[in-house]
Amino acid sequence: MCDFYQQAADVIEQLIQKKGSIKGLTYNRNVNVKISKTIYALVCETLKYKNVIDQIIELTPGLDKEFKKNRTIKYSLLVVMIYEILFSANGKIKGGGQAKKLLSHYQAPINSALARMKIQKRVSENMDLLPDHIRYPITLPRYVRVNTLFNDCDENSIEKVINHFQNVDGFELLSKPPKLQNKSITKENGIIEQQTTIILGEKEFYQDLDFPEILIFHHAVDLHDHKMLLNGQIILQDKASCLPSFILSPPPGSTCIDSCSAPGNKTSLLSAQMKNTGKIFAIEKDTKRCGTLIKLTKRSHCKNIETINDSFLNLKHDDPKFKDVEYILCDPSCSGSGIVNRLDYLLPTKYSSDEIVADENDEDLDDILNQQGEKSKNQQQQQQQQDQKEPILSKKELKKEKKRKLKEMKQQGGKKLQQQQQQQQQQQQQQQQQQQQQQKQKDNKLQLVPIKTKEEIEEEERIEEEKRVKLLADFQLSIIQHAFAFPNVKKVIYSTCSTHQVENEDVVKRAIDELNKNGEKWKVVKILPHWTNSRGLPIYKNSDYSIRMTPSKDFTIGFFVALFEKIIINTGNNNEIKTSNIESNNKINIVIENNNNNNNNNNNNNNNNNNNNNNNNNNNNNNNNNNNNNNNNNNNNNISLNKKNNNNKKDNKPINKIENIRPEESDKKHPKKKLKSK
């Protein structure tokens, strides 16, 4: 059997256990690039037909029992081999091995099961057995971001990369974006939909209109081993993933936090926006991912990043290290429902090795339980040592021991001998019963899970997904709320690669409602206003200020971005001033317009000299024609009122603006007098 069958099976096995992504598990196997590409292609094609292969295993008589008996053949290897027999271009298994021998006996029944499936579903081609999302995949273009930090922030870095693709790699640069093509596709339910694709040749590329650092290639272009990628001159990053860093755009010399940094593409773009100046605190909780972050940012020539291996929620707002932080990027963990063009949808099935792994780890689970209370490891070791202390006798010694026992029996009489024989028989029967029970338990563990209907499975998956998304949304909210609490932060950008409203618009609404419950302190800023189609759902005020990208419209992964900005209140020159209550016959609040004439009058009133009362009254004659002539004598307030204010005073109407005068000053300016009753 060819080695790459086993390699592909190992990758699928790890995918079932959710231990990584296809590319990560395939290209990190210490094999050359050519073999890695072969394994990657085999894994992807096998995963496409995984559900079909599961049904074929069910429909093939005896194959599931044979699989359970032969524990040396893994489920993942069985799936790879069946794919190679039924769906590959070769139509046969290369090499030899136990798996090939097993399947050679079942090749005819397997082909028969495939034929019955086609008849049942009324299709003639193997491809028609696949679900819609695999038959009609959304193929996104290959996005390449030019790293402007390369060669000490070379201003001509974009031009040099374009020239390399043209002159060295033989690509053709288009002067404008290519045309779009619409085609009709028929779904499983019979509904006809329109699918839009970009018409782009495999040797063509063009420059993005919004961000010149982004170059766009045909989806089949593979640059994983390209020289410019390995030396950090270019970075493979989807356009949507670049948006948070481009929109936040912290200026050079500023201080910034990337709250959930790994793998580091957004962090390196922030560094490029800041031209390797200022400070970026890159936070990553997971130790392994933190290592990836350090490796990637180092390859990207970032020099202004301080990596912190900790949870963002553990950062203290009063830490002097973060006192100058003004910009925070929040791209927390999400459901990833917007991710397309990858086949990490593989889930454990009833034939998967999860059950086998559980069987093999039963002893480990018992150890954990024992540690928690039943038995300690020391007690187990003592028990094992006692069991091992039983003497192991040779054949001669066994014969002597039997003779000795027979003599003893003869001496004790025949009855005791019979009793002992009966006891031995009973013990043997008990041992056999115990062995049978243990075998039944093992068989029960290996028994197939009862087959559920498609509707039941979909309903269970929907409920589980809803629970998971709600938990993620709560975590995402806690991340941005923690970001808002830094004392000098000005802007916070929030993004997810999710299409769920719960993780996007709902999180923003919950955050802004909580922030502004005691007054408007933060606002959502409109970003990329020329993007008219890709806006947020109408959930909250100005929700269209955020961006919601979709593969069908924007040819990127599904993505959501919202920008929060702190509202700065200018406390300098106030046009409106509050005044204290002035005691009068009607006991009402008086409003004074803060115009130039009144300012002059107030300046004159500040003198509060009885000698100047006549002058002040003369200056304000024009304003007080309709007023009572006893203002200065009765109130000594030295304030001027215009006609509008006097009319309001007569009508006893409250006025909207009040002057800000301290109580003690008010008492000095306006001494209270007791009015004599006439």
Coordinates of N, CA, C and O in Angstrom, one line a residue, residues 180-260:
L180 N -17.6 40.0 -14.5 CA -18.3 39.0 -13.7 C -19.2 38.1 -14.6 O -19.7 38.6 -15.6
Q181 N -19.3 36.9 -14.3 CA -20.2 36.0 -15.0 C -21.2 35.4 -14.1 O -20.9 34.9 -13.0
N182 N -22.5 35.4 -14.6 CA -23.6 34.8 -13.9 C -24.0 33.5 -14.5 O -24.1 33.4 -15.8
K183 N -24.3 32.5 -13.7 CA -24.7 31.2 -14.2 C -25.8 30.7 -13.3 O -25.8 30.9 -12.1
S184 N -26.8 29.9 -13.9 CA -27.9 29.4 -13.2 C -27.5 28.0 -12.7 O -27.0 27.2 -13.4
I185 N -27.8 27.7 -11.4 CA -27.6 26.4 -10.8 C -28.9 25.9 -10.2 O -29.7 26.6 -9.7
T186 N -29.1 24.5 -10.3 CA -30.3 23.9 -9.8 C -29.9 23.2 -8.5 O -29.1 22.3 -8.5
K187 N -30.6 23.6 -7.4 CA -30.3 23.0 -6.1 C -31.1 21.7 -6.0 O -31.9 21.3 -6.8
E188 N -30.8 21.0 -4.9 CA -31.4 19.7 -4.6 C -33.0 19.8 -4.5 O -33.7 18.9 -4.9
N189 N -33.4 20.9 -4.0 CA -34.9 21.1 -3.8 C -35.5 21.6 -5.1 O -36.7 22.0 -5.1
G190 N -34.8 21.7 -6.2 CA -35.3 22.1 -7.4 C -35.3 23.6 -7.7 O -35.7 24.1 -8.8
I191 N -34.9 24.4 -6.7 CA -34.8 25.9 -6.9 C -33.6 26.2 -7.7 O -32.5 25.7 -7.5
I192 N -33.8 27.1 -8.7 CA -32.8 27.6 -9.6 C -32.2 28.9 -9.0 O -33.0 29.9 -8.8
E193 N -30.9 29.0 -8.8 CA -30.3 30.2 -8.3 C -29.2 30.7 -9.2 O -28.7 30.0 -10.0
Q194 N -28.9 32.0 -9.1 CA -27.9 32.6 -9.9 C -26.6 32.7 -9.1 O -26.6 33.1 -7.9
Q195 N -25.5 32.2 -9.7 CA -24.2 32.2 -9.0 C -23.2 33.1 -9.8 O -23.1 32.9 -11.1
T196 N -22.6 34.0 -9.2 CA -21.7 35.0 -9.8 C -20.2 34.6 -9.6 O -19.9 34.3 -8.5
T197 N -19.4 34.6 -10.6 CA -18.0 34.3 -10.5 C -17.2 35.3 -11.3 O -17.7 36.0 -12.2
I198 N -15.9 35.4 -10.9 CA -15.0 36.4 -11.5 C -14.3 35.7 -12.7 O -13.8 34.6 -12.5
I199 N -14.3 36.3 -13.8 CA -13.6 35.7 -15.0 C -12.2 36.2 -15.0 O -11.9 37.3 -15.3
L200 N -11.3 35.3 -14.5 CA -9.9 35.7 -14.3 C -9.1 34.5 -14.8 O -9.3 33.4 -14.3
G201 N -8.1 34.7 -15.7 CA -7.2 33.7 -16.1 C -6.2 33.2 -15.1 O -5.9 34.0 -14.1
E202 N -5.7 32.0 -15.2 CA -4.7 31.5 -14.2 C -3.4 32.3 -14.2 O -2.7 32.2 -13.2
K203 N -3.1 33.0 -15.2 CA -1.9 33.8 -15.3 C -2.2 35.3 -15.3 O -1.4 36.1 -15.8
E204 N -3.3 35.7 -14.8 CA -3.7 37.1 -14.7 C -3.9 37.5 -13.2 O -4.3 36.7 -12.4
F205 N -3.7 38.8 -13.0 CA -4.0 39.3 -11.6 C -4.2 40.8 -11.8 O -3.9 41.4 -12.8
Y206 N -4.8 41.4 -10.7 CA -5.1 42.8 -10.8 C -5.0 43.4 -9.4 O -5.0 42.6 -8.4
Q207 N -5.0 44.7 -9.3 CA -4.8 45.4 -8.0 C -6.1 45.9 -7.5 O -7.0 46.3 -8.2
D208 N -6.3 45.7 -6.2 CA -7.6 46.0 -5.6 C -7.8 47.5 -5.6 O -6.9 48.3 -5.4
L209 N -9.0 47.9 -5.9 CA -9.3 49.4 -6.0 C -9.4 50.1 -4.7 O -9.1 51.3 -4.6
D210 N -9.7 49.4 -3.6 CA -9.8 50.0 -2.3 C -8.5 50.1 -1.6 O -8.2 51.1 -0.9
F211 N -7.7 49.0 -1.6 CA -6.4 49.0 -0.9 C -5.3 48.5 -1.9 O -5.3 47.3 -2.3
P212 N -4.5 49.4 -2.4 CA -3.5 49.1 -3.4 C -2.5 48.0 -3.0 O -1.8 47.4 -3.8
E213 N -2.3 47.7 -1.6 CA -1.4 46.7 -1.2 C -1.9 45.3 -1.5 O -1.2 44.3 -1.5
I214 N -3.2 45.1 -1.9 CA -3.8 43.8 -2.1 C -3.8 43.5 -3.6 O -4.3 44.3 -4.4
L215 N -3.3 42.4 -4.0 CA -3.3 41.9 -5.3 C -4.2 40.6 -5.4 O -4.2 39.8 -4.5
I216 N -4.9 40.5 -6.5 CA -5.9 39.4 -6.6 C -5.6 38.5 -7.8 O -5.4 39.0 -8.9
F217 N -5.5 37.2 -7.5 CA -5.1 36.2 -8.5 C -6.3 35.2 -8.7 O -7.2 35.1 -7.9
H218 N -6.1 34.3 -9.6 CA -7.0 33.2 -9.9 C -7.0 32.2 -8.6 O -5.9 32.1 -8.0
H219 N -8.1 31.6 -8.3 CA -8.2 30.8 -7.1 C -7.3 29.6 -7.1 O -6.9 29.1 -6.1
A220 N -6.9 29.1 -8.3 CA -6.1 27.9 -8.4 C -4.6 28.2 -8.2 O -3.8 27.3 -8.1
V221 N -4.2 29.5 -8.1 CA -2.8 29.9 -8.0 C -2.3 29.5 -6.6 O -2.9 29.8 -5.6
D222 N -1.2 28.7 -6.6 CA -0.7 28.2 -5.3 C 0.7 28.9 -5.0 O 1.6 28.8 -5.8
L223 N 0.7 29.7 -3.9 CA 1.9 30.5 -3.6 C 2.5 30.1 -2.3 O 3.3 30.8 -1.7
H224 N 2.2 28.9 -1.8 CA 2.6 28.5 -0.4 C 4.1 28.3 -0.3 O 4.7 28.4 0.8
D225 N 4.8 28.0 -1.5 CA 6.2 27.8 -1.4 C 6.9 28.9 -2.2 O 8.1 28.7 -2.7
H226 N 6.2 30.0 -2.4 CA 6.8 31.1 -3.2 C 7.9 31.8 -2.4 O 7.8 32.0 -1.2
K227 N 8.9 32.2 -3.2 CA 10.1 32.9 -2.5 C 9.7 34.1 -1.8 O 10.2 34.3 -0.6
M228 N 8.8 34.9 -2.4 CA 8.5 36.2 -1.7 C 7.6 36.0 -0.5 O 7.6 36.8 0.5
L229 N 6.9 34.8 -0.4 CA 6.1 34.5 0.8 C 7.1 34.1 1.9 O 6.9 34.5 3.1
L230 N 8.1 33.3 1.6 CA 9.0 32.7 2.6 C 9.9 33.8 3.2 O 10.3 33.7 4.3
N231 N 10.2 34.9 2.4 CA 11.1 35.9 2.9 C 10.3 37.1 3.5 O 10.8 38.1 4.0
G232 N 8.9 37.0 3.5 CA 8.1 38.0 4.2 C 7.8 39.2 3.3 O 7.2 40.2 3.8
Q233 N 8.0 39.1 2.0 CA 7.7 40.2 1.1 C 6.2 40.3 0.8 O 5.7 41.3 0.6
I234 N 5.6 39.1 0.8 CA 4.1 39.1 0.6 C 3.5 38.2 1.7 O 4.2 37.4 2.3
I235 N 2.2 38.4 1.9 CA 1.4 37.6 2.9 C 0.1 37.2 2.3 O -0.5 38.0 1.6
L236 N -0.2 35.9 2.4 CA -1.5 35.4 1.9 C -2.6 35.7 2.9 O -2.6 35.1 4.0
Q237 N -3.4 36.7 2.6 CA -4.5 37.1 3.6 C -5.7 37.6 2.8 O -5.6 38.4 1.9
D238 N -6.8 37.1 3.1 CA -8.1 37.5 2.5 C -8.3 39.0 2.7 O -8.0 39.6 3.7
K239 N -9.0 39.6 1.7 CA -9.2 41.0 1.7 C -10.1 41.4 2.9 O -9.8 42.4 3.6
A240 N -11.1 40.6 3.2 CA -11.9 40.9 4.4 C -11.1 40.9 5.7 O -11.4 41.7 6.6
S241 N -10.2 40.0 5.8 CA -9.4 39.9 7.0 C -8.5 41.1 7.2 O -8.0 41.4 8.3
C242 N -8.2 41.8 6.1 CA -7.4 43.1 6.2 C -8.2 44.3 6.7 O -7.6 45.3 7.1
L243 N -9.5 44.2 6.6 CA -10.3 45.4 6.8 C -10.1 46.0 8.2 O -10.0 47.2 8.4
P244 N -10.1 45.2 9.3 CA -10.0 45.8 10.7 C -8.8 46.6 10.8 O -8.8 47.7 11.4
S245 N -7.6 46.2 10.3 CA -6.4 46.9 10.5 C -6.4 48.2 9.6 O -6.0 49.2 10.0
F246 N -6.9 48.0 8.3 CA -7.0 49.2 7.4 C -7.9 50.3 8.0 O -7.6 51.5 7.9
I247 N -9.0 49.9 8.6 CA -10.0 50.8 9.0 C -9.6 51.5 10.3 O -9.7 52.7 10.5
L248 N -9.1 50.7 11.3 CA -8.6 51.3 12.5 C -7.4 52.2 12.3 O -7.4 53.3 12.8
S249 N -6.5 51.8 11.4 CA -5.4 52.7 10.9 C -4.8 53.6 12.0 O -4.8 54.8 11.9
P250 N -4.2 53.0 13.0 CA -3.5 53.8 14.0 C -2.3 54.6 13.4 O -1.6 54.1 12.6
P251 N -2.2 55.9 13.7 CA -1.1 56.7 13.1 C 0.2 56.2 13.6 O 0.4 55.6 14.7
P252 N 1.3 56.6 12.8 CA 2.7 56.2 13.3 C 3.0 56.9 14.7 O 2.6 58.0 14.9
G253 N 3.6 56.1 15.5 CA 4.0 56.5 16.8 C 3.0 56.3 17.9 O 3.2 56.6 19.1
S254 N 1.8 55.8 17.5 CA 0.7 55.6 18.5 C 0.9 54.3 19.3 O 1.8 53.5 19.0
T255 N 0.1 54.0 20.3 CA 0.1 52.8 21.1 C -1.2 52.0 20.8 O -2.3 52.6 20.9
C256 N -1.1 50.7 20.5 CA -2.2 49.9 20.1 C -2.2 48.6 20.8 O -1.1 48.1 21.2
I257 N -3.4 48.0 20.9 CA -3.5 46.6 21.4 C -4.3 45.8 20.4 O -5.3 46.2 19.9
D258 N -3.7 44.6 20.0 CA -4.4 43.6 19.3 C -4.8 42.5 20.3 O -4.0 41.7 20.8
S259 N -6.1 42.5 20.6 CA -6.6 41.7 21.8 C -6.5 40.2 21.6 O -6.3 39.5 22.6
C260 N -6.7 39.7 20.4 CA -6.6 38.3 20.1 C -5.8 38.1 18.8 O -6.4 38.0 17.7

